[in-house]
Amino acid sequence: MSTYFVIAEHLQGVLTETTFEALGAARNLADATGGQVVGVVLGHEVSELAAQMAAADKVLVVDHPSLAHYSPEGYVKALEPLLQEHRPRLAIFQNTAIGMDLAPYLAARLDWPLVAYCNALRAENGAIVTTSQIYGGKVMAECRLDDGPAMVTVLAGAFPADDGRAGNSPSVEQVTPSTLNGLHTRFLQLNEPETGDVDITKADVIVAVGRGIQSEDNIEVAEELAQALGGVVAASRPVVDAGWLPRTRQVGKSGQKVKPKLYLALGISGAPEHVEGMKDAELIIAVNTDPNAPIFDVAHYGVVADLFDIVDALLETLEK
Amino acid sequence: MDIVVALKQVPDLVEELEINDEGTGLDPDVLSFVLNEFDDHALEEALLLKEETGATVTVIGVDTTGELDQALYTALAKGADRAIKIVGDFEEGERLPIPVMARLLAGALQQMTYDLVFTGVQAADDLDGQVAPMLAALLNVPHVGVVTSVARVNGVVKVQKEFWGGITADLEVDLPAVLGIQAARQAPRYAPVSRVRQAMKEATIEEIEVEDLPEAPVAPLRRMFIPEVSGRAEILEGDEATIAEKIVDILRERGLIT
Ligand SMILES: Cc1cc2nc3c(=O)[nH]c(=O)nc-3n(C[C@H](O)[C@H](O)[C@H](O)COP(=O)(O)OP(=O)(O)OC[C@H]3O[C@@H](n4cnc5c(N)ncnc54)[C@H](O)[C@@H]3O)c2cc1C
Ligand SMILES: Nc1ncnc2c1ncn2[C@@H]1O[C@H](COP(=O)(O)O)[C@@H](O)[C@H]1O
């Protein structure tokens, strides 16, 4: 029987949404192939989390004080023997700040193939066909994993979390971790997000700027437009990394998840890491000079033009 | 302290991408390459550490494009001390799988002394994971990815790792270690053209020649394709004033403005 492993992720005692998505993906594969889903939770005193992995048939809990806080080294040291022993058909990791640490490391240690950035998985005549979103979302790649063991990382928002939440209570099994002594990585502290002038997650209207805004000075025109629309300015990562706007304004994978009534994306390409944070906005209008920009795949309305021309015209029209 | 920074060129995603006839990769004839943006941050963080601690900075890359020199000279112009490129019979622009790339880099690093290896957190072009964790596994040293600052404290490094929603963690890591850098503490510096030219004249790029590609488990690619245009936005046409009016009408209809 094929076994699908799902490596759970949690911070501050809460399983992430992507964990349930990965569980949903595994459940659907298992149902299609007559396989079973095995969840893996690593941590210290985390049995409660194991019970929440409803769609799993079984959950393995690796409990150790050294795993009380996430460290890439602790996790891979605990996972390697477990994967080695069970050799699952497919081990599903998440394409997150945690899964991205773990999957490639373990793939290299175990000599298993890894397919990253998956947004679709399906069973086909005994094989598992994966679809990945690469080149910033501009290209898709299809792979065929004929047999296991193999690994994937799945993109946030691509699989049904509800399917991961549905099910009977799985059986929970405690696993004694192999030696976790003498780790070279030590957890010091967790830092809460900075709080800033505005909370972009509470705004109804967001004017978001990307690298297309070109310079710090140009943020002003976005501010002007945001004011005219009664909204706030947010940004993609490069704008924040450049120091043009504070970190609190960042939308996406490592920033905030927003769901405003209007998301106006100016000069944002629509990389998967950005889209993850805004695709659920009620209305998305994107302005980009590149007609092939992936942002047009999530936007409801698109404008292929220079953002500065459109912002000026919008300000004029709104004044009337 | 010796820091090695791995540099990779990636297709410029602002350009139109085309798939080759075999459906196995991008058409190299229509590609222009740029340094992976996160590598620029990795280099910046290394240069900051050089300024703070007197570390040496070596840049290294597997030259799959035939154009890596540009990136290496630019790094030297910014302050890197040494540049190495791994060359071999790789077809220009061909997508070398990441597990192969990691083994090539690991092979080179095993011949060098290093305390820290920095890579960019990821490159948007790959299918089979990230180099940094694989490299760490092959070198048998610890790894932390999605790093946004590195400080040297009492013989170890203190790094900040990003999770999501603005949550970060501080971790302490013994050396040697491999770190995947997401962002440097400051925006990457700029190298004046004159300095790059000077580096091209005065500096040498060391070469490591590879005879055979290492064996590695590789995700079996079936095909690559440009995503279909389903669910695509309705494109608003016209001159700027017309488009602005259309947008304002949409917002009014939805009661977003009065
Ligand atoms: C682990 C990880 C986490 C990440 N987290 C995030 C995150 O939280 N948020 C995030 O945004 N990114 C995140 N990223 C980065 C992400 O991969 C992309 O690099 C980023 O989203 C690109 O930002 P951008 O669209 O502004 O820039 P680019 O991709 O450079 O796009 C700029 C766009 O502007 C257009 N343009 C240029 N000039 C104009 C003009 N005058 N008028 C109109 N359009 C113009 C161009 O055509 C282009 O499409 C993360 C990456 C990693 C690896
Ligand atoms: N061919 C290469 N040469 C040098 N460094 C590389 C190469 N491929 C990947 N890297 C490094 O690994 C990082 C992550 O890329 P990737 O693993 O391809 O997502 C890059 O940003 C580089 O720092």
XYZ file of C-alpha atoms and ligand atoms in Angstrom:
654
model
C 0.000 0.000 0.000
C 1.292 3.457 -0.873
C 2.052 5.688 2.057
C 1.911 9.453 1.818
C 3.788 11.348 4.494
C 2.795 14.863 5.455
C 5.264 16.841 7.527
C 3.268 19.184 9.757
C 4.380 22.740 10.454
C 3.489 24.755 13.512
C 4.539 27.898 15.285
C 3.394 29.103 18.688
C 1.338 25.969 19.216
C -0.772 26.294 16.080
C -0.717 24.105 12.969
C -0.413 26.230 9.842
C -3.095 26.450 7.177
C -0.619 24.990 4.678
C -0.314 21.879 6.841
C -4.002 21.202 6.246
C -3.595 21.933 2.555
C -0.759 19.403 2.334
C -2.924 16.924 4.257
C -5.740 17.529 1.782
C -3.374 16.862 -1.112
C -2.186 13.642 0.528
C -5.726 12.499 1.350
C -6.851 12.923 -2.248
C -3.840 11.000 -3.569
C -4.339 8.251 -1.006
C -8.032 7.926 -1.852
C -7.233 7.721 -5.570
C -4.606 5.037 -5.095
C -5.878 3.129 -2.087
C -3.051 4.364 0.072
C -2.723 5.718 3.571
C -1.795 9.130 4.946
C 0.743 9.405 7.730
C 1.201 12.758 9.423
C 4.418 13.638 11.185
C 4.504 16.190 13.982
C 7.827 17.194 15.492
C 8.033 19.210 18.680
C 7.748 18.997 22.408
C 4.401 18.207 24.035
C 2.528 18.382 20.750
C 0.124 15.422 20.958
C -2.758 17.859 20.803
C -1.602 18.998 17.358
C -1.381 15.395 16.181
C -5.037 14.854 16.993
C -5.956 17.825 14.798
C -4.526 16.199 11.668
C -7.966 14.748 10.963
C -7.455 13.544 7.395
C -4.457 11.420 8.355
C -4.853 7.705 9.058
C -2.007 7.790 11.493
C 0.159 10.499 13.013
C 3.699 9.949 14.177
C 4.758 12.260 16.969
C 8.435 12.890 17.495
C 8.669 14.485 20.900
C 11.916 15.850 22.274
C 12.896 18.947 24.264
C 15.372 19.874 21.519
C 12.431 20.132 19.140
C 10.469 22.532 21.357
C 11.390 25.274 18.892
C 11.938 24.900 15.199
C 15.487 24.558 14.019
C 16.310 23.196 10.576
C 19.015 20.957 12.020
C 16.865 19.457 14.766
C 14.057 18.729 12.340
C 16.210 17.093 9.664
C 18.062 15.004 12.245
C 14.739 13.737 13.572
C 13.181 13.178 10.155
C 15.984 11.429 8.332
C 15.797 8.070 10.148
C 12.005 8.171 10.086
C 11.857 8.622 6.318
C 14.627 6.074 5.868
C 12.662 3.517 7.819
C 9.252 4.064 6.196
C 10.361 4.976 2.658
C 6.977 6.554 1.779
C 5.743 6.659 -1.808
C 5.717 10.406 -1.429
C 6.751 12.707 1.415
C 4.851 15.975 1.155
C 6.567 19.072 2.535
C 5.330 22.618 2.234
C 6.954 25.322 0.190
C 7.339 27.535 3.215
C 10.159 28.940 5.310
C 10.200 25.575 7.090
C 9.583 23.062 4.290
C 12.116 24.826 2.072
C 14.772 24.129 4.706
C 13.864 20.495 5.177
C 12.993 18.895 1.855
C 16.159 19.682 -0.150
C 18.402 18.772 2.776
C 16.688 15.406 3.234
C 16.541 14.780 -0.521
C 20.319 15.149 -0.670
C 20.856 12.980 2.400
C 18.527 10.204 1.235
C 19.249 10.477 -2.489
C 15.558 10.797 -3.307
C 14.171 12.972 -6.096
C 12.431 16.189 -5.057
C 9.924 18.234 -7.006
C 9.394 21.718 -5.595
C 6.745 24.422 -6.069
C 3.929 21.915 -6.785
C 0.477 23.333 -7.262
C -1.123 20.120 -8.544
C -0.618 16.417 -7.845
C -2.483 13.587 -9.460
C -2.284 9.810 -9.660
C -1.990 8.437 -13.176
C -1.562 4.676 -13.841
C 0.490 4.156 -10.736
C 2.600 7.235 -11.297
C 2.250 10.566 -9.557
C 2.174 13.492 -11.936
C 3.212 16.809 -10.456
C 2.731 20.302 -11.802
C 5.052 23.041 -10.578
C 4.976 26.750 -10.971
C 8.445 28.049 -11.826
C 10.100 31.149 -13.268
C 8.087 33.389 -10.985
C 4.847 31.791 -12.148
C 5.540 32.332 -15.847
C 6.220 28.676 -16.679
C 4.703 25.370 -15.561
C 6.642 22.125 -15.384
C 5.175 18.650 -15.274
C 7.090 15.734 -13.770
C 6.226 12.089 -13.498
C 7.296 10.186 -10.417
C 6.939 6.559 -11.470
C 7.784 5.107 -8.121
C 8.813 6.080 -4.636
C 10.270 7.118 -2.418
C 10.162 10.721 -3.560
C 9.418 14.146 -2.134
C 7.537 17.255 -3.111
C 7.030 20.696 -1.665
C 3.576 22.151 -2.220
C 2.701 25.809 -2.722
C 0.461 27.593 -0.241
C -3.102 28.037 -1.391
C -2.962 25.316 -4.046
C -4.651 22.417 -2.241
C -7.942 22.134 -0.302
C -7.382 22.675 3.418
C -10.950 21.475 4.089
C -10.026 18.015 2.820
C -7.193 18.034 5.330
C -9.507 18.956 8.195
C -12.156 16.338 7.429
C -11.875 12.833 8.828
C -11.908 10.644 11.884
C -9.434 11.027 14.643
C -6.197 9.443 13.461
C -4.278 6.993 15.570
C -1.341 8.663 17.250
C 1.975 6.938 17.705
C 4.913 8.271 19.696
C 8.273 7.830 18.044
C 11.500 8.045 19.988
C 13.795 10.364 18.109
C 17.284 9.279 17.266
C 20.005 11.171 19.020
C 19.476 14.900 19.019
C 22.516 15.667 21.116
C 25.237 18.065 20.142
C 23.187 20.082 17.660
C 25.072 22.939 16.045
C 22.004 25.159 15.809
C 20.443 26.721 18.897
C 17.138 28.548 19.112
C 17.428 31.904 20.856
C 14.081 33.628 20.534
C 11.000 34.198 18.445
C 10.288 37.772 17.375
C 6.760 39.030 16.911
C 6.033 41.191 13.869
C 6.712 44.872 14.249
C 3.621 46.947 14.631
C 3.525 49.947 12.411
C 1.655 53.062 11.555
C -1.030 51.213 9.596
C -2.354 47.683 9.714
C -2.718 46.701 6.070
C -4.702 43.592 6.998
C -7.549 45.831 8.200
C -7.724 48.103 5.155
C -10.612 47.872 2.672
C -8.621 49.479 -0.091
C -4.972 48.724 -0.793
C -2.797 50.399 -3.378
C 0.144 48.031 -3.682
C 3.384 48.968 -5.381
C 6.079 46.684 -6.744
C 9.506 47.133 -8.216
C 7.833 48.927 -11.132
C 7.540 51.992 -8.869
C 11.273 52.414 -9.519
C 12.306 54.701 -6.691
C 11.559 55.813 -3.174
C 10.461 59.233 -4.411
C 7.695 57.690 -6.465
C 6.009 56.163 -3.402
C 4.404 59.566 -3.000
C 2.153 59.218 -6.053
C 0.921 55.891 -4.709
C 0.200 57.583 -1.365
C -1.740 60.270 -3.171
C -3.846 57.710 -4.999
C -4.400 55.694 -1.824
C -5.628 58.834 -0.098
C -7.978 59.665 -2.944
C -9.416 56.134 -2.695
C -9.538 56.099 1.096
C -6.995 53.312 1.298
C -3.439 52.535 2.317
C -0.216 51.777 0.475
C 1.286 48.300 0.647
C 4.158 46.755 -1.293
C 5.891 43.721 -2.670
C 9.060 42.467 -1.065
C 11.706 44.251 -3.209
C 10.200 47.640 -2.325
C 10.452 46.824 1.362
C 13.918 45.262 1.060
C 15.058 48.472 -0.609
C 13.881 50.355 2.454
C 11.299 52.438 0.612
C 8.458 51.273 2.854
C 8.442 49.632 6.298
C 8.259 45.826 6.664
C 4.729 46.132 8.040
C 3.535 47.056 4.560
C 4.761 43.872 2.880
C 2.170 41.597 1.298
C 2.977 37.952 0.607
C 4.551 34.770 1.813
C 6.783 36.313 4.426
C 4.697 39.433 4.908
C 0.989 39.861 5.528
C -1.976 38.069 4.061
C -4.581 40.615 3.012
C -8.182 40.342 1.853
C -9.310 43.884 1.036
C -12.320 44.910 -1.039
C -9.928 46.414 -3.580
C -6.318 45.509 -4.296
C -4.756 47.745 -6.908
C -1.423 46.184 -7.930
C 0.932 48.665 -9.569
C 4.126 47.334 -11.168
C 3.950 43.973 -9.403
C 4.812 40.906 -11.508
C 2.739 38.440 -9.496
C 5.369 35.977 -8.291
C 3.797 33.061 -6.368
C 5.263 34.420 -3.111
C 3.392 37.687 -3.604
C 0.171 36.159 -4.903
C -0.011 33.951 -1.807
C -0.718 37.052 0.248
C -3.377 38.776 -1.868
C -5.170 36.354 -4.148
C -8.283 36.331 -1.963
C -8.909 40.048 -2.324
C -12.478 40.704 -3.489
C -11.433 42.846 -6.436
C -7.972 42.867 -7.949
C -6.957 45.383 -10.582
C -3.407 45.119 -11.914
C -1.379 47.627 -13.902
C 1.760 46.290 -15.559
C 3.707 47.070 -18.727
C 4.325 43.361 -19.337
C 1.257 41.704 -20.921
C 2.581 38.298 -19.813
C 2.997 39.225 -16.153
C 1.502 36.422 -13.998
C -0.361 39.020 -11.918
C -2.908 39.095 -14.756
C -3.791 35.487 -13.914
C -5.119 36.436 -10.501
C -6.415 39.916 -11.289
C -10.041 40.489 -12.248
C -9.147 43.486 -14.366
C -5.856 44.217 -16.019
C -4.264 47.251 -17.601
C -1.218 46.845 -19.817
C 0.345 50.281 -19.424
C 2.822 52.397 -17.537
C 1.622 52.670 -13.971
C 2.533 56.342 -13.711
C 0.278 57.256 -16.650
C -2.606 55.330 -15.133
C -2.118 56.754 -11.643
C -2.085 60.301 -13.031
C -5.207 59.666 -15.083
C -6.936 58.076 -12.096
C -6.110 61.031 -9.866
C -7.510 63.385 -12.469
C -10.703 61.385 -12.952
C -11.243 61.078 -9.205
C -10.856 64.831 -8.759
C -13.677 65.490 -11.192
C 36.567 34.154 8.781
C 36.188 32.988 5.183
C 32.855 33.481 3.460
C 32.005 31.918 0.135
C 29.045 33.328 -1.788
C 27.456 31.256 -4.564
C 26.234 33.321 -7.489
C 23.763 32.213 -10.126
C 22.385 33.903 -13.179
C 18.713 33.479 -13.935
C 16.602 34.421 -16.948
C 15.318 37.970 -16.728
C 11.666 37.380 -15.942
C 10.579 40.721 -17.311
C 11.358 39.368 -20.792
C 9.008 37.141 -22.721
C 9.946 33.504 -22.109
C 9.712 30.785 -24.739
C 9.899 27.035 -24.298
C 12.352 25.083 -26.468
C 11.076 22.653 -29.117
C 11.651 19.622 -26.905
C 9.574 21.167 -24.110
C 12.385 20.554 -21.649
C 13.446 24.078 -20.858
C 13.464 27.657 -21.994
C 14.667 28.551 -25.451
C 18.195 29.785 -24.704
C 18.277 31.912 -27.849
C 15.707 34.325 -26.529
C 17.034 34.548 -22.990
C 18.828 37.358 -21.284
C 20.328 36.659 -17.899
C 20.559 38.640 -14.703
C 22.063 37.820 -11.315
C 19.489 36.161 -9.068
C 18.257 39.029 -6.884
C 18.700 37.102 -3.633
C 22.344 36.429 -4.529
C 22.892 40.144 -4.653
C 21.586 40.246 -1.084
C 23.798 37.294 -0.108
C 26.831 39.135 -1.461
C 25.811 42.323 0.328
C 25.490 40.535 3.661
C 28.920 38.962 3.121
C 30.466 42.339 2.308
C 28.905 43.846 5.432
C 30.485 41.041 7.491
C 33.801 41.690 5.755
C 33.625 45.321 6.829
C 32.664 44.379 10.382
C 34.995 41.451 10.999
C 37.692 41.513 8.318
C 36.342 38.349 6.744
C 37.440 37.352 3.258
C 34.775 37.001 0.594
C 35.049 34.544 -2.296
C 32.387 34.372 -4.989
C 31.807 31.146 -6.856
C 29.444 29.939 -9.535
C 28.742 27.118 -11.916
C 28.855 28.823 -15.286
C 25.845 27.449 -17.132
C 25.244 30.541 -19.235
C 28.726 31.369 -20.494
C 28.078 34.833 -19.090
C 28.936 34.395 -15.437
C 32.098 36.524 -15.694
C 30.011 39.662 -15.650
C 28.469 38.753 -12.294
C 31.831 37.699 -10.864
C 33.635 40.886 -11.947
C 30.797 42.979 -10.555
C 31.180 41.167 -7.222
C 34.930 41.835 -7.248
C 34.258 45.488 -7.991
C 31.956 45.621 -4.977
C 34.647 44.244 -2.685
C 34.855 40.468 -3.038
C 38.437 39.190 -2.720
C 38.415 36.201 -5.005
C 36.276 34.766 -7.812
C 35.993 31.188 -9.009
C 33.937 29.695 -11.783
C 33.186 26.051 -12.311
C 33.265 25.264 -16.009
C 32.662 22.158 -18.027
C 30.788 20.820 -20.926
C 27.416 22.237 -19.880
C 25.327 23.399 -22.756
C 24.841 27.108 -22.535
C 21.570 28.051 -20.937
C 20.612 24.452 -20.321
C 18.815 23.874 -17.062
C 21.186 21.927 -14.868
C 19.190 20.174 -12.151
C 19.718 21.590 -8.673
C 20.966 18.296 -7.162
C 23.696 18.279 -9.830
C 24.500 21.936 -9.200
C 24.726 21.300 -5.450
C 27.148 18.412 -6.003
C 29.340 20.523 -8.282
C 29.492 23.291 -5.706
C 30.072 20.846 -2.842
C 32.969 19.315 -4.774
C 34.594 22.715 -5.162
C 33.981 23.723 -1.548
C 35.569 20.538 -0.275
C 38.837 21.778 -1.801
C 38.563 25.161 -0.076
C 38.523 26.549 3.441
C 35.293 28.213 4.453
C 33.471 29.214 7.608
C 30.279 30.369 5.976
C 28.688 29.634 2.631
C 25.977 32.027 1.513
C 23.542 31.388 -1.303
C 20.449 33.262 -2.330
C 17.411 31.742 -0.606
C 16.125 30.486 -3.938
C 16.210 31.104 -7.630
C 12.904 31.295 -9.466
C 14.088 28.998 -12.242
C 14.395 25.683 -10.516
C 12.150 22.758 -10.150
C 13.958 20.549 -7.737
C 14.577 22.466 -4.562
C 17.227 24.813 -3.332
C 20.978 24.566 -3.468
C 21.691 25.780 0.063
C 20.131 22.930 2.071
C 21.444 20.338 -0.388
C 24.917 21.798 -0.171
C 24.762 21.693 3.630
C 23.663 18.062 3.533
C 26.488 17.129 1.180
C 29.057 19.032 3.253
C 27.530 17.701 6.474
C 27.232 21.128 8.093
C 24.197 22.934 9.532
C 21.963 25.079 7.353
C 19.445 27.837 7.912
C 17.337 29.255 5.078
C 15.314 32.449 4.623
C 17.905 34.451 6.547
C 17.670 38.230 6.829
C 20.683 39.079 8.964
C 23.940 37.492 10.077
C 26.139 38.667 12.933
C 29.336 37.142 14.214
C 29.277 36.677 18.004
C 31.919 34.792 20.030
C 33.053 32.439 17.310
C 29.563 31.510 16.118
C 26.976 33.375 14.100
C 23.634 34.719 15.163
C 21.152 34.688 12.312
C 17.649 35.936 11.888
C 15.290 33.632 10.035
C 11.957 34.738 8.636
C 8.820 32.648 8.895
C 5.568 34.272 7.782
C 3.296 37.103 8.843
C 6.350 39.045 9.960
C 7.387 36.446 12.580
C 11.121 35.798 12.769
C 13.429 33.733 14.947
C 16.961 34.325 16.166
C 19.143 31.242 15.915
C 22.749 30.653 16.873
C 24.740 28.468 14.487
C 28.209 26.963 14.866
C 30.663 27.302 12.004
C 31.038 26.144 9.337
C 27.494 26.562 8.091
C 25.506 27.198 4.927
C 22.962 30.014 4.967
C 20.286 30.790 2.379
C 19.986 34.565 2.345
C 16.629 36.176 1.683
C 17.613 39.793 2.264
C 20.684 41.626 3.479
C 20.473 44.085 6.362
C 20.650 46.870 3.779
C 19.832 47.212 0.104
C 22.642 45.752 -2.045
C 25.355 48.239 -2.969
C 25.954 49.392 -6.471
C 29.218 48.895 -8.361
C 30.258 51.862 -10.520
C 30.953 50.836 -14.122
C 34.504 52.163 -13.859
C 35.229 49.810 -10.961
C 33.796 46.854 -12.838
C 35.997 47.724 -15.829
C 38.995 47.973 -13.550
C 38.214 44.562 -12.070
C 37.947 43.120 -15.570
C 41.392 44.461 -16.358
C 43.161 43.617 -13.117
C 41.481 40.657 -11.489
C 41.570 37.051 -12.590
C 38.780 34.578 -12.344
C 40.025 31.180 -11.240
C 38.563 28.207 -13.051
C 37.683 24.747 -11.881
C 37.198 22.412 -14.792
C 34.704 19.581 -14.370
C 35.045 16.501 -16.554
C 31.872 14.556 -15.803
C 28.639 15.699 -14.265
C 27.999 14.067 -10.889
C 25.221 11.512 -10.535
C 22.190 12.760 -8.649
C 18.536 11.836 -8.231
C 16.711 14.182 -10.540
C 13.005 14.865 -10.784
C 11.974 13.384 -14.137
C 10.667 16.299 -16.161
C 7.895 15.451 -18.609
C 7.298 18.831 -20.158
C 7.379 22.542 -19.571
C 4.698 24.841 -20.816
C 3.485 28.400 -20.602
C 0.326 28.398 -18.453
C -2.940 28.691 -20.316
C -4.754 31.952 -20.152
C -7.786 30.676 -18.270
C -8.936 32.858 -15.433
C -7.034 35.750 -16.911
C -7.974 39.288 -16.107
C -10.337 41.191 -18.335
C -7.984 43.657 -19.988
C -9.187 47.259 -20.006
C -8.321 48.921 -23.294
C -8.127 52.525 -24.448
C -6.030 55.576 -23.683
C -5.137 56.434 -20.102
C -8.150 58.699 -19.567
C -10.556 56.047 -20.874
C -8.991 53.362 -18.749
C -9.103 55.584 -15.668
C -12.790 56.212 -16.255
C -13.462 52.505 -16.676
C -11.689 51.777 -13.395
C -13.573 54.510 -11.582
C -16.859 53.141 -12.974
C -16.018 49.666 -11.679
C -15.218 51.080 -8.235
C -18.428 53.111 -8.179
C -20.527 50.140 -9.210
C -19.140 48.214 -6.272
C -19.678 51.090 -3.902
C -15.975 51.416 -3.241
C -16.097 55.131 -4.007
C -18.972 57.510 -4.075
C 10.983 32.669 0.788
C 10.515 33.839 -0.029
C 9.563 34.676 0.493
C 9.116 35.763 -0.239
N 8.145 36.557 0.293
C 7.625 37.548 -0.439
C 6.571 38.367 0.080
O 6.125 38.214 1.218
N 6.081 39.336 -0.722
C 6.532 39.562 -1.997
O 6.021 40.457 -2.676
N 7.546 38.840 -2.486
C 8.106 37.839 -1.737
N 9.142 37.127 -2.257
C 9.790 37.596 -3.503
C 9.107 37.161 -4.767
O 9.670 35.942 -5.178
C 9.358 38.176 -5.905
O 10.744 38.385 -6.047
C 8.688 39.527 -5.648
O 7.338 39.346 -5.300
C 8.792 40.385 -6.886
O 8.301 41.673 -6.601
P 7.786 42.633 -7.752
O 6.648 42.007 -8.450
O 7.562 43.961 -7.140
O 9.063 42.768 -8.683
P 9.330 42.196 -10.123
O 9.075 40.751 -10.170
O 10.644 42.703 -10.528
O 8.209 42.869 -11.008
C 8.148 44.218 -11.351
C 7.032 44.371 -12.354
O 6.828 45.731 -12.639
C 6.536 45.873 -14.011
N 6.864 47.260 -14.353
C 8.072 47.833 -14.437
N 7.963 49.137 -14.705
C 6.638 49.411 -14.787
C 5.879 50.586 -15.037
N 6.449 51.765 -15.250
N 4.540 50.492 -15.063
C 3.932 49.291 -14.849
N 4.595 48.166 -14.608
C 5.934 48.215 -14.568
C 7.373 44.819 -14.689
O 6.819 44.458 -15.943
C 7.311 43.676 -13.684
O 6.255 42.787 -13.972
C 9.634 36.039 -1.528
C 10.605 35.195 -2.040
C 11.049 34.124 -1.306
C 12.095 33.250 -1.909
N 24.887 27.348 -10.831
C 25.046 27.917 -9.634
N 26.210 28.526 -9.339
C 26.355 29.144 -8.163
N 25.419 29.217 -7.243
C 24.260 28.614 -7.474
C 24.006 27.917 -8.670
N 22.757 27.418 -8.597
C 22.256 27.823 -7.414
N 23.161 28.529 -6.733
C 23.014 29.200 -5.438
O 21.875 28.716 -4.781
C 20.907 29.757 -4.634
C 19.537 29.213 -4.675
O 19.263 28.819 -5.974
P 18.384 27.566 -6.272
O 18.872 26.519 -5.393
O 18.633 27.336 -7.707
O 16.999 27.980 -5.957
C 21.250 30.734 -5.717
O 20.719 31.970 -5.403
C 22.767 30.671 -5.675
O 23.278 31.392 -4.586
